[in-house]
Coordinates of N, CA and C in Angstrom, one line a residue:
M1471 N 0.8 -1.2 0.0 CA 0.0 0.0 0.0 C 0.9 1.3 0.0
F1472 N 1.8 1.3 0.9 CA 2.7 2.5 1.0 C 4.2 2.1 0.7
Q1473 N 4.4 1.0 0.1 CA 5.8 0.5 -0.2 C 6.6 1.5 -1.0
T1474 N 5.9 2.2 -2.0 CA 6.6 3.1 -2.8 C 6.4 4.6 -2.4
T1475 N 5.8 4.8 -1.2 CA 5.6 6.1 -0.7 C 6.7 6.5 0.2
F1476 N 7.2 7.8 0.0 CA 8.2 8.3 1.0 C 7.6 8.4 2.4
Q1477 N 8.2 7.7 3.3 CA 7.7 7.5 4.6 C 8.3 8.5 5.6
G1478 N 9.5 9.0 5.4 CA 10.1 10.0 6.2 C 10.3 9.5 7.6
P1479 N 10.7 10.4 8.5 CA 10.9 10.0 9.9 C 9.6 9.7 10.7
L1480 N 8.5 10.3 10.2 CA 7.2 10.1 10.8 C 6.2 9.7 9.7
F1481 N 5.3 8.8 10.0 CA 4.3 8.4 9.0 C 3.0 8.0 9.7
T1482 N 2.0 8.7 9.4 CA 0.7 8.5 10.0 C -0.2 7.5 9.3
A1483 N -0.6 6.5 10.1 CA -1.5 5.5 9.5 C -3.0 5.9 9.8
Y1484 N -3.2 6.6 11.0 CA -4.6 7.0 11.3 C -4.5 8.4 12.0
Y1485 N -5.4 9.3 11.7 CA -5.5 10.6 12.4 C -7.0 10.9 12.4
S1486 N -7.6 11.1 13.6 CA -9.0 11.3 13.8 C -9.6 12.6 13.3
V1487 N -8.7 13.6 13.0 CA -9.1 14.9 12.6 C -9.2 15.0 11.1
G1488 N -10.3 15.5 10.6 CA -10.5 15.5 9.1 C -11.9 15.0 8.7
S1489 N -12.2 15.2 7.4 CA -13.5 14.8 7.0 C -13.7 13.3 6.8
R1490 N -12.6 12.6 6.4 CA -12.8 11.1 6.2 C -11.6 10.4 6.8
P1491 N -11.5 10.3 8.1 CA -10.3 9.7 8.7 C -10.2 8.2 8.5
L1492 N -11.3 7.5 8.1 CA -11.2 6.1 8.0 C -11.2 5.7 6.5
D1493 N -10.8 6.6 5.6 CA -10.7 6.3 4.2 C -10.0 5.0 3.9
N1494 N -8.9 4.7 4.5 CA -8.0 3.6 4.2 C -8.3 2.4 5.1
W1495 N -9.3 2.5 5.9 CA -9.6 1.5 6.9 C -10.9 0.7 6.7
A1496 N -10.8 -0.6 7.0 CA -12.0 -1.4 7.0 C -12.7 -1.4 8.4
V1497 N -14.0 -1.2 8.4 CA -14.7 -1.1 9.7 C -15.6 -2.3 9.9
Q1498 N -15.5 -2.9 11.0 CA -16.4 -4.0 11.3 C -16.9 -3.8 12.8
C1499 N -18.3 -3.8 12.9 CA -18.8 -3.6 14.2 C -20.2 -4.3 14.3
K1500 N -20.1 -5.6 14.7 CA -21.3 -6.5 14.7 C -22.1 -6.2 16.0
E1501 N -21.3 -5.8 17.1 CA -22.0 -5.5 18.4 C -21.3 -4.4 19.0
G1502 N -22.0 -3.4 19.4 CA -21.4 -2.2 20.0 C -21.6 -1.0 19.1
E1503 N -20.7 0.0 19.2 CA -20.8 1.2 18.4 C -19.4 1.8 18.1
M1504 N -19.4 2.5 17.0 CA -18.2 3.2 16.6 C -18.6 4.5 16.0
Q1505 N -18.0 5.6 16.6 CA -18.4 7.0 16.2 C -17.4 8.0 16.5
Q1506 N -17.4 9.1 15.8 CA -16.6 10.2 16.1 C -17.2 11.0 17.2
V1507 N -16.4 11.4 18.2 CA -16.9 12.1 19.4 C -16.0 13.3 19.6
L1508 N -16.5 14.4 20.2 CA -15.6 15.5 20.6 C -15.1 15.2 22.0
D1509 N -13.7 15.1 22.1 CA -13.1 14.8 23.4 C -12.8 16.1 24.1
D1510 N -13.1 16.1 25.4 CA -13.0 17.4 26.1 C -11.5 17.7 26.5
I1511 N -10.7 16.7 26.5 CA -9.2 16.9 26.8 C -8.5 17.2 25.5
M1512 N -8.7 16.5 24.4 CA -8.0 16.7 23.2 C -8.6 17.9 22.4
K1513 N -9.8 18.4 22.8 CA -10.4 19.5 22.1 C -10.6 19.3 20.6
S1514 N -10.8 18.0 20.2 CA -11.0 17.7 18.8 C -11.8 16.4 18.7
N1515 N -12.2 16.1 17.5 CA -12.9 14.8 17.3 C -11.9 13.6 17.4
V1516 N -12.4 12.6 18.0 CA -11.6 11.3 18.1 C -12.5 10.2 17.8
L1517 N -12.0 9.0 17.5 CA -12.8 7.8 17.2 C -13.0 7.1 18.4
Q1518 N -14.3 6.8 18.8 CA -14.6 6.0 19.9 C -15.1 4.6 19.5
I1519 N -14.5 3.6 20.0 CA -14.8 2.2 19.7 C -15.3 1.5 20.9
Q1520 N -16.5 1.1 21.0 CA -17.0 0.5 22.2 C -17.8 -0.8 21.9
S1521 N -17.6 -1.8 22.7 CA -18.4 -3.1 22.5 C -18.2 -4.0 23.7
P1522 N -19.2 -4.7 24.1 CA -19.1 -5.7 25.2 C -18.2 -6.8 24.8
N1523 N -17.9 -7.0 23.5 CA -17.1 -8.1 23.0 C -16.0 -7.4 22.2
V1524 N -14.7 -7.4 22.6 CA -13.7 -6.7 21.9 C -13.5 -7.2 20.5
N1525 N -13.8 -8.5 20.2 CA -13.6 -9.0 18.9 C -14.7 -8.7 17.9
A1526 N -15.8 -8.0 18.4 CA -16.9 -7.8 17.6 C -16.9 -6.4 17.0
C1527 N -16.0 -5.5 17.4 CA -16.0 -4.1 16.9 C -14.5 -3.7 16.7
F1528 N -14.1 -3.4 15.5 CA -12.7 -3.0 15.3 C -12.5 -2.4 13.9
I1529 N -11.3 -1.8 13.7 CA -10.9 -1.2 12.4 C -9.6 -1.8 12.0
T1530 N -9.4 -2.0 10.7 CA -8.3 -2.6 10.1 C -7.7 -1.9 8.9
C1531 N -6.4 -1.7 8.8 CA -5.8 -1.1 7.7 C -4.6 -2.1 7.2
P1532 N -4.6 -2.4 5.9 CA -5.3 -1.8 4.8 C -6.7 -2.4 4.6
L1533 N -7.5 -1.8 3.7 CA -8.8 -2.3 3.4 C -8.8 -3.7 2.8
N1534 N -7.8 -3.9 1.9 CA -7.7 -5.2 1.2 C -7.1 -6.2 2.1
S1535 N -7.8 -7.3 2.4 CA -7.3 -8.2 3.4 C -6.0 -9.0 2.9
K1536 N -5.8 -8.9 1.6 CA -4.6 -9.6 1.0 C -3.4 -8.6 0.8
G1537 N -3.7 -7.3 1.1 CA -2.7 -6.3 0.8 C -1.8 -6.1 2.0
S1538 N -0.8 -5.2 1.8 CA 0.2 -4.9 2.9 C 0.3 -3.4 3.1
L1539 N 0.4 -3.0 4.3 CA 0.6 -1.6 4.6 C 1.9 -1.1 4.1
G1540 N 2.9 -2.0 4.2 CA 4.2 -1.7 3.6 C 5.0 -0.6 4.4
V1541 N 4.8 -0.4 5.7 CA 5.5 0.6 6.4 C 6.7 0.0 7.0
R1542 N 7.9 0.6 6.7 CA 9.2 0.0 7.2 C 9.7 0.6 8.5
L1543 N 9.1 1.6 9.0 CA 9.6 2.3 10.2 C 9.3 1.4 11.4
P1544 N 10.3 1.2 12.3 CA 10.2 0.2 13.3 C 9.4 0.6 14.6
F1545 N 9.2 1.9 14.9 CA 8.5 2.3 16.1 C 7.1 2.7 15.7
V1546 N 6.1 2.3 16.5 CA 4.7 2.7 16.3 C 4.1 3.3 17.6
T1547 N 3.4 4.4 17.5 CA 2.8 5.1 18.6 C 1.3 5.2 18.5
L1548 N 0.6 4.8 19.5 CA -0.9 5.0 19.5 C -1.2 6.1 20.6
L1549 N -1.9 7.1 20.2 CA -2.5 8.1 21.1 C -3.9 7.6 21.4
M1550 N -4.2 7.0 22.5 CA -5.4 6.4 22.8 C -5.9 6.7 24.2
K1551 N -7.2 6.6 24.4 CA -7.8 6.9 25.7 C -8.4 5.6 26.3
N1552 N -8.0 5.3 27.6 CA -8.5 4.2 28.3 C -9.9 4.5 28.8
L1553 N -10.8 3.6 28.4 CA -12.2 3.8 28.7 C -12.6 2.9 29.9
G1554 N -11.6 2.3 30.6 CA -11.9 1.5 31.8 C -12.5 0.2 31.5
R1555 N -12.3 -0.3 30.3 CA -12.9 -1.6 29.9 C -11.8 -2.4 29.1
F1556 N -12.0 -3.7 28.8 CA -11.1 -4.4 28.0 C -10.9 -3.8 26.7
F1557 N -9.6 -3.9 26.2 CA -9.3 -3.5 24.8 C -8.1 -4.2 24.3
T1558 N -8.0 -4.3 23.0 CA -6.8 -5.0 22.4 C -6.5 -4.4 21.0
F1559 N -5.3 -4.5 20.6 CA -4.9 -4.1 19.3 C -3.7 -4.9 18.8
E1560 N -3.5 -5.0 17.5 CA -2.4 -5.9 17.0 C -1.8 -5.4 15.7
F1561 N -0.6 -5.8 15.5 CA 0.1 -5.5 14.3 C 0.6 -6.8 13.6
T1562 N 0.4 -6.9 12.3 CA 0.9 -8.1 11.6 C 2.2 -7.5 10.9
I1563 N 3.3 -8.2 11.1 CA 4.6 -7.8 10.5 C 5.1 -8.9 9.6
L1564 N 6.0 -8.4 8.7 CA 6.8 -9.3 7.9 C 8.2 -9.3 8.4
D1565 N 8.8 -10.5 8.5 CA 10.2 -10.6 9.0 C 11.2 -11.1 8.0
S1566 N 12.4 -11.2 8.4 CA 13.5 -11.6 7.5 C 13.4 -13.0 6.9
E1567 N 12.5 -13.8 7.5 CA 12.3 -15.1 7.0 C 11.1 -15.2 6.0
N1568 N 10.6 -13.9 5.7 CA 9.4 -13.8 4.8 C 8.2 -14.4 5.4
I1569 N 8.1 -14.4 6.7 CA 6.9 -14.9 7.4 C 6.1 -13.8 8.1
R1570 N 4.8 -13.8 7.9 CA 4.0 -12.8 8.6 C 3.7 -13.3 10.0
R1571 N 3.9 -12.4 11.0 CA 3.7 -12.8 12.4 C 2.8 -11.7 13.0
R1572 N 2.0 -12.1 14.0 CA 1.1 -11.2 14.7 C 1.6 -10.8 16.1
L1573 N 1.6 -9.5 16.3 CA 2.0 -9.0 17.6 C 0.7 -8.4 18.3
R1574 N 0.2 -9.1 19.3 CA -1.1 -8.6 19.8 C -0.9 -8.1 21.3
F1575 N -1.5 -7.0 21.6 CA -1.4 -6.4 22.9 C -2.8 -6.3 23.5
S1576 N -3.0 -6.5 24.8 CA -4.3 -6.4 25.4 C -4.1 -6.1 26.9
N1577 N -5.2 -5.5 27.5 CA -5.1 -5.2 28.9 C -5.9 -6.3 29.7
Y1578 N -6.2 -7.4 29.1 CA -6.9 -8.5 29.8 C -6.0 -9.8 29.9
H1579 N -4.8 -9.7 29.4 CA -3.9 -10.8 29.6 C -2.8 -10.4 30.6
S1580 N -2.4 -11.4 31.4 CA -1.5 -11.0 32.5 C -0.1 -11.6 32.2
I1581 N 0.1 -12.5 31.2 CA 1.4 -13.0 30.9 C 1.6 -13.1 29.4
K1582 N 2.8 -13.1 29.0 CA 3.1 -13.2 27.6 C 2.9 -14.6 27.1
K1583 N 2.3 -14.7 25.9 CA 2.1 -16.0 25.3 C 2.7 -16.0 23.9
L1584 N 3.6 -17.0 23.6 CA 4.3 -17.0 22.3 C 4.1 -18.3 21.6
S1585 N 3.8 -18.2 20.3 CA 3.7 -19.4 19.4 C 4.5 -19.1 18.2
T1586 N 4.5 -20.0 17.2 CA 5.4 -19.8 16.0 C 5.0 -18.5 15.2
F1587 N 3.8 -18.2 15.1 CA 3.3 -17.1 14.3 C 2.7 -15.9 15.1
M1588 N 2.7 -16.0 16.4 CA 2.0 -14.9 17.1 C 2.5 -14.8 18.5
I1589 N 2.6 -13.6 19.0 CA 2.9 -13.3 20.4 C 1.8 -12.4 21.0
T1590 N 1.3 -12.7 22.2 CA 0.3 -11.9 22.9 C 1.0 -11.3 24.1
M1591 N 0.9 -10.0 24.3 CA 1.6 -9.4 25.4 C 0.6 -8.5 26.2
P1592 N 0.8 -8.5 27.5 CA -0.1 -7.6 28.4 C 0.4 -6.2 28.3
V1593 N -0.5 -5.3 28.4 CA -0.2 -3.9 28.4 C -1.2 -3.2 29.4
S1594 N -0.7 -2.2 30.2 CA -1.6 -1.5 31.1 C -1.5 0.0 30.8
T1595 N -2.6 0.6 31.1 CA -2.7 2.1 30.8 C -3.2 2.8 32.0
D1596 N -2.9 4.0 32.2 CA -3.5 4.9 33.2 C -4.9 5.3 32.8
E1597 N -5.6 5.9 33.7 CA -6.9 6.5 33.4 C -6.7 7.7 32.5
G1598 N -7.6 7.8 31.5 CA -7.5 9.0 30.6 C -6.6 8.6 29.4
W1599 N -6.0 9.7 28.8 CA -5.3 9.5 27.6 C -3.9 9.0 27.8
N1600 N -3.4 8.1 26.9 CA -2.1 7.5 27.1 C -1.4 7.5 25.7
Q1601 N -0.1 7.5 25.8 CA 0.7 7.3 24.6 C 1.4 6.0 24.7
L1602 N 1.1 5.1 23.8 CA 1.7 3.7 23.8 C 2.7 3.6 22.7
I1603 N 3.9 3.3 23.0 CA 5.0 3.2 22.0 C 5.5 1.8 21.9
M1604 N 5.4 1.2 20.8 CA 5.9 -0.2 20.6 C 7.1 -0.2 19.6
N1605 N 8.2 -0.9 20.1 CA 9.4 -1.1 19.3 C 9.2 -2.4 18.5
L1606 N 8.7 -2.4 17.3 CA 8.3 -3.6 16.6 C 9.6 -4.4 16.2
A1607 N 10.7 -3.7 15.9 CA 11.9 -4.4 15.6 C 12.4 -5.2 16.8
E1608 N 12.4 -4.6 18.0 CA 12.9 -5.3 19.2 C 12.0 -6.4 19.6
I1609 N 10.7 -6.2 19.5 CA 9.7 -7.3 19.8 C 9.9 -8.5 18.9
T1610 N 10.1 -8.2 17.6 CA 10.3 -9.3 16.6 C 11.5 -10.1 16.9
N1611 N 12.6 -9.4 17.1 CA 13.9 -10.0 17.4 C 13.9 -10.8 18.7
Q1612 N 13.3 -10.3 19.7 CA 13.3 -11.0 21.0 C 12.3 -12.2 21.0
S1613 N 11.3 -12.1 20.2 CA 10.2 -13.1 20.2 C 10.5 -14.2 19.3
F1614 N 10.9 -13.9 18.0 CA 11.1 -14.9 17.0 C 12.5 -15.1 16.5
K1615 N 13.4 -14.3 17.0 CA 14.9 -14.3 16.6 C 15.0 -14.0 15.2
T1616 N 14.2 -13.2 14.6 CA 14.3 -12.7 13.2 C 14.4 -11.2 13.2
T1617 N 14.5 -10.7 12.0 CA 14.6 -9.2 11.8 C 13.3 -8.6 11.2
Y1618 N 12.9 -7.6 11.8 CA 11.7 -6.9 11.4 C 11.9 -6.3 10.0
V1619 N 11.0 -6.4 9.1 CA 11.1 -5.9 7.7 C 10.1 -4.8 7.5
E1620 N 8.8 -5.0 7.7 CA 7.8 -4.0 7.6 C 6.5 -4.4 8.3
T1621 N 5.6 -3.5 8.5 CA 4.3 -3.7 9.1 C 3.3 -4.0 7.9
V1622 N 2.6 -5.1 8.0 CA 1.7 -5.5 7.0 C 0.3 -5.0 7.3
R1623 N -0.1 -5.0 8.6 CA -1.5 -4.7 8.9 C -1.6 -4.2 10.3
V1624 N -2.5 -3.3 10.5 CA -2.8 -2.7 11.9 C -4.3 -2.9 12.2
Q1625 N -4.6 -3.4 13.4 CA -6.0 -3.6 13.8 C -6.2 -3.1 15.2
V1626 N -7.2 -2.3 15.4 CA -7.5 -1.7 16.7 C -9.0 -2.1 17.1
H1627 N -9.1 -2.7 18.2 CA -10.4 -3.2 18.7 C -11.0 -2.3 19.8
A1628 N -12.2 -2.6 20.1 CA -12.8 -1.9 21.3 C -12.0 -2.4 22.6
N1629 N -12.0 -1.6 23.6 CA -12.7 -0.4 23.9 C -11.7 0.8 24.1
C1630 N -11.8 1.8 23.3 CA -10.9 2.9 23.5 C -11.4 4.1 22.6
R1631 N -10.7 5.2 22.9 CA -10.8 6.4 22.0 C -9.5 6.5 21.3
L1632 N -9.5 6.8 20.0 CA -8.3 6.8 19.3 C -8.1 8.2 18.6
R1633 N -6.9 8.8 18.7 CA -6.6 10.1 18.1 C -5.7 9.9 16.9
R1634 N -4.6 9.2 17.1 CA -3.6 9.0 16.0 C -2.8 7.7 16.2
I1635 N -2.4 7.1 15.1 CA -1.5 6.0 15.0 C -0.4 6.5 14.1
Y1636 N 0.9 6.5 14.5 CA 1.9 6.9 13.6 C 3.2 6.1 13.8
F1637 N 3.9 5.9 12.8 CA 5.2 5.1 12.8 C 6.3 6.2 12.8
S1638 N 7.5 5.8 13.3 CA 8.6 6.6 13.3 C 9.9 5.8 13.2
D1639 N 11.0 6.5 12.8 CA 12.3 5.8 12.6 C 13.0 5.7 13.9
Q1640 N 12.6 6.4 15.0 CA 13.2 6.4 16.3 C 12.3 6.9 17.3
L1641 N 12.7 6.9 18.6 CA 11.9 7.5 19.6 C 12.2 9.0 19.6
Y1642 N 11.1 9.8 19.8 CA 11.3 11.3 19.8 C 10.7 11.8 21.1
K1643 N 11.3 12.8 21.7 CA 10.7 13.5 22.8 C 9.6 14.3 22.3
D1644 N 8.6 14.7 23.2 CA 7.5 15.5 22.8 C 7.9 16.8 22.1
D1645 N 8.9 17.5 22.7 CA 9.3 18.8 22.1 C 10.1 18.6 20.8
E1646 N 10.3 17.4 20.4 CA 10.9 17.1 19.0 C 9.9 16.8 18.0
L1647 N 8.7 16.6 18.4 CA 7.6 16.3 17.5 C 6.8 17.5 17.0
P1648 N 6.2 17.4 15.8 CA 5.2 18.5 15.5 C 4.1 18.5 16.5
K1649 N 3.5 19.7 16.6 CA 2.4 19.9 17.6 C 1.3 18.8 17.5
A1650 N 0.9 18.5 16.3 CA -0.2 17.6 16.1 C 0.1 16.2 16.5
Y1651 N 1.4 15.9 16.7 CA 1.8 14.5 17.1 C 1.9 14.4 18.6
R1652 N 1.9 15.5 19.3 CA 2.1 15.4 20.7 C 0.8 14.9 21.4
M1653 N 1.0 14.5 22.7 CA -0.1 13.9 23.4 C -1.3 14.8 23.5
L1654 N -1.1 16.1 23.9 CA -2.2 17.0 24.0 C -2.1 18.2 23.1
G1655 N -3.2 18.7 22.6 CA -3.1 19.8 21.6 C -3.1 21.2 22.1
T1656 N -3.3 21.4 23.5 CA -3.4 22.8 24.0 C -2.2 23.0 24.9
K1657 N -1.8 24.3 25.0 CA -0.6 24.6 25.8 C -0.8 24.3 27.2
D1658 N -2.0 24.6 27.8 CA -2.2 24.3 29.2 C -2.2 22.8 29.5
A1659 N -2.8 22.0 28.6 CA -2.8 20.6 28.8 C -1.4 20.0 28.8
R1660 N -0.6 20.5 27.9 CA 0.8 19.9 27.8 C 1.6 20.2 29.0
E1661 N 1.2 21.2 29.8 CA 2.0 21.6 30.9 C 1.7 20.7 32.2
K1662 N 0.6 19.9 32.0 CA 0.3 19.0 33.1 C 1.4 18.0 33.4
P1663 N 1.6 17.5 34.6 CA 2.6 16.5 34.9 C 2.4 15.3 34.1
K1664 N 3.5 14.6 33.7 CA 3.4 13.3 33.0 C 4.2 12.3 33.7
S1665 N 3.8 11.1 33.6 CA 4.6 10.0 34.2 C 5.1 9.1 33.1
M1666 N 6.2 8.4 33.2 CA 6.7 7.5 32.2 C 7.0 6.2 32.8
L1667 N 6.5 5.1 32.2 CA 6.7 3.7 32.7 C 7.2 2.9 31.6
K1668 N 8.1 1.9 31.8 CA 8.5 1.0 30.8 C 7.9 -0.3 31.1
K1669 N 7.1 -0.8 30.1 CA 6.4 -2.1 30.3 C 7.4 -3.2 29.7
K1670 N 8.1 -3.9 30.5 CA 9.1 -4.8 30.0 C 8.5 -6.0 29.3
A1671 N 7.4 -6.5 29.8 CA 6.9 -7.7 29.2 C 6.4 -7.5 27.8
A1672 N 5.9 -6.3 27.5 CA 5.4 -6.0 26.2 C 6.4 -5.1 25.4
V1673 N 7.5 -4.8 25.9 CA 8.5 -3.9 25.3 C 7.8 -2.6 24.9
V1674 N 7.0 -2.0 25.8 CA 6.2 -0.9 25.5 C 6.6 0.3 26.4
D1675 N 6.9 1.4 25.9 CA 7.1 2.6 26.7 C 5.7 3.4 26.7
K1676 N 5.3 3.9 27.9 CA 4.0 4.5 28.0 C 4.2 5.8 28.7
K1677 N 3.6 6.9 28.1 CA 3.5 8.2 28.8 C 2.1 8.6 29.0
S1678 N 1.7 8.8 30.3 CA 0.4 9.2 30.6 C 0.3 10.7 30.6
A1679 N -0.9 11.1 30.1 CA -1.0 12.6 30.0 C -2.3 13.1 30.6
G1680 N -2.6 12.8 31.8 CA -3.7 13.4 32.4 C -5.0 12.5 32.4
D1681 N -5.9 12.8 33.3 CA -7.2 12.1 33.3 C -8.2 12.8 32.5
Q1682 N -9.3 12.2 32.4 CA -10.4 12.8 31.6 C -11.0 14.0 32.4

C-alpha cells in the first residue's frame, strides 16, 4: 500500500481529525458502536470504539485483506484513551524469513504467550489519555529471533478512543515532534505533569497525559 511512498521519519496511519479519517480502513462492528466524538481533553474529534465483545468491533488497515501496509519504520505510537474496559490491538509484521507474524497487545492478559506465528503481550494504561509506543523491531527479534522488515497490517479493537497512530524511525521526545503529534493539543494541557513507565513484558514505553 505504502511501499513506494516516501515515509520520512514520521508516517501517520490514522488521524481522527479531518472529513474522512477512515478512508483507508475497513470497519467492522457487529456488536457495540463506533463513532466520532468530541473529546474534552483533546479538544478535537476522536474515534470511539465500544463493545461488550472486543472481537466484535474493530478497524483494520489496509482495506484489502490480502494487501500490505508496507510501512518499514520500526516504532509505532498510539495516542489512545483508556475507557476503563477491556481493549486490544495488534500488528501483523513481515520478518526476514518472509513470514507474517502477529504482535497482539491487550489489557486482559497477564502473561506473555508465544507461538510460532503470534505473540500476545499484556499492556496496562492509566486512566485517561495514554501514549503507547511499541518497538516492533525489538519485539520481533526478541520473540522470533528474526529481523523486522515491515508492518503489513494494523487492527484496533474496542474499547478505546483513538486520536492518532503513527510510525517513526526512532523515539522522539514531545518537544521534538510536530504539535499535532504530541499527546495533548493545547498549551495548558501539555504543561500538566506526566509519568513515564517502561512495560518490560510488552517492550512498551508509555507516557500518561492526564485524566479525563
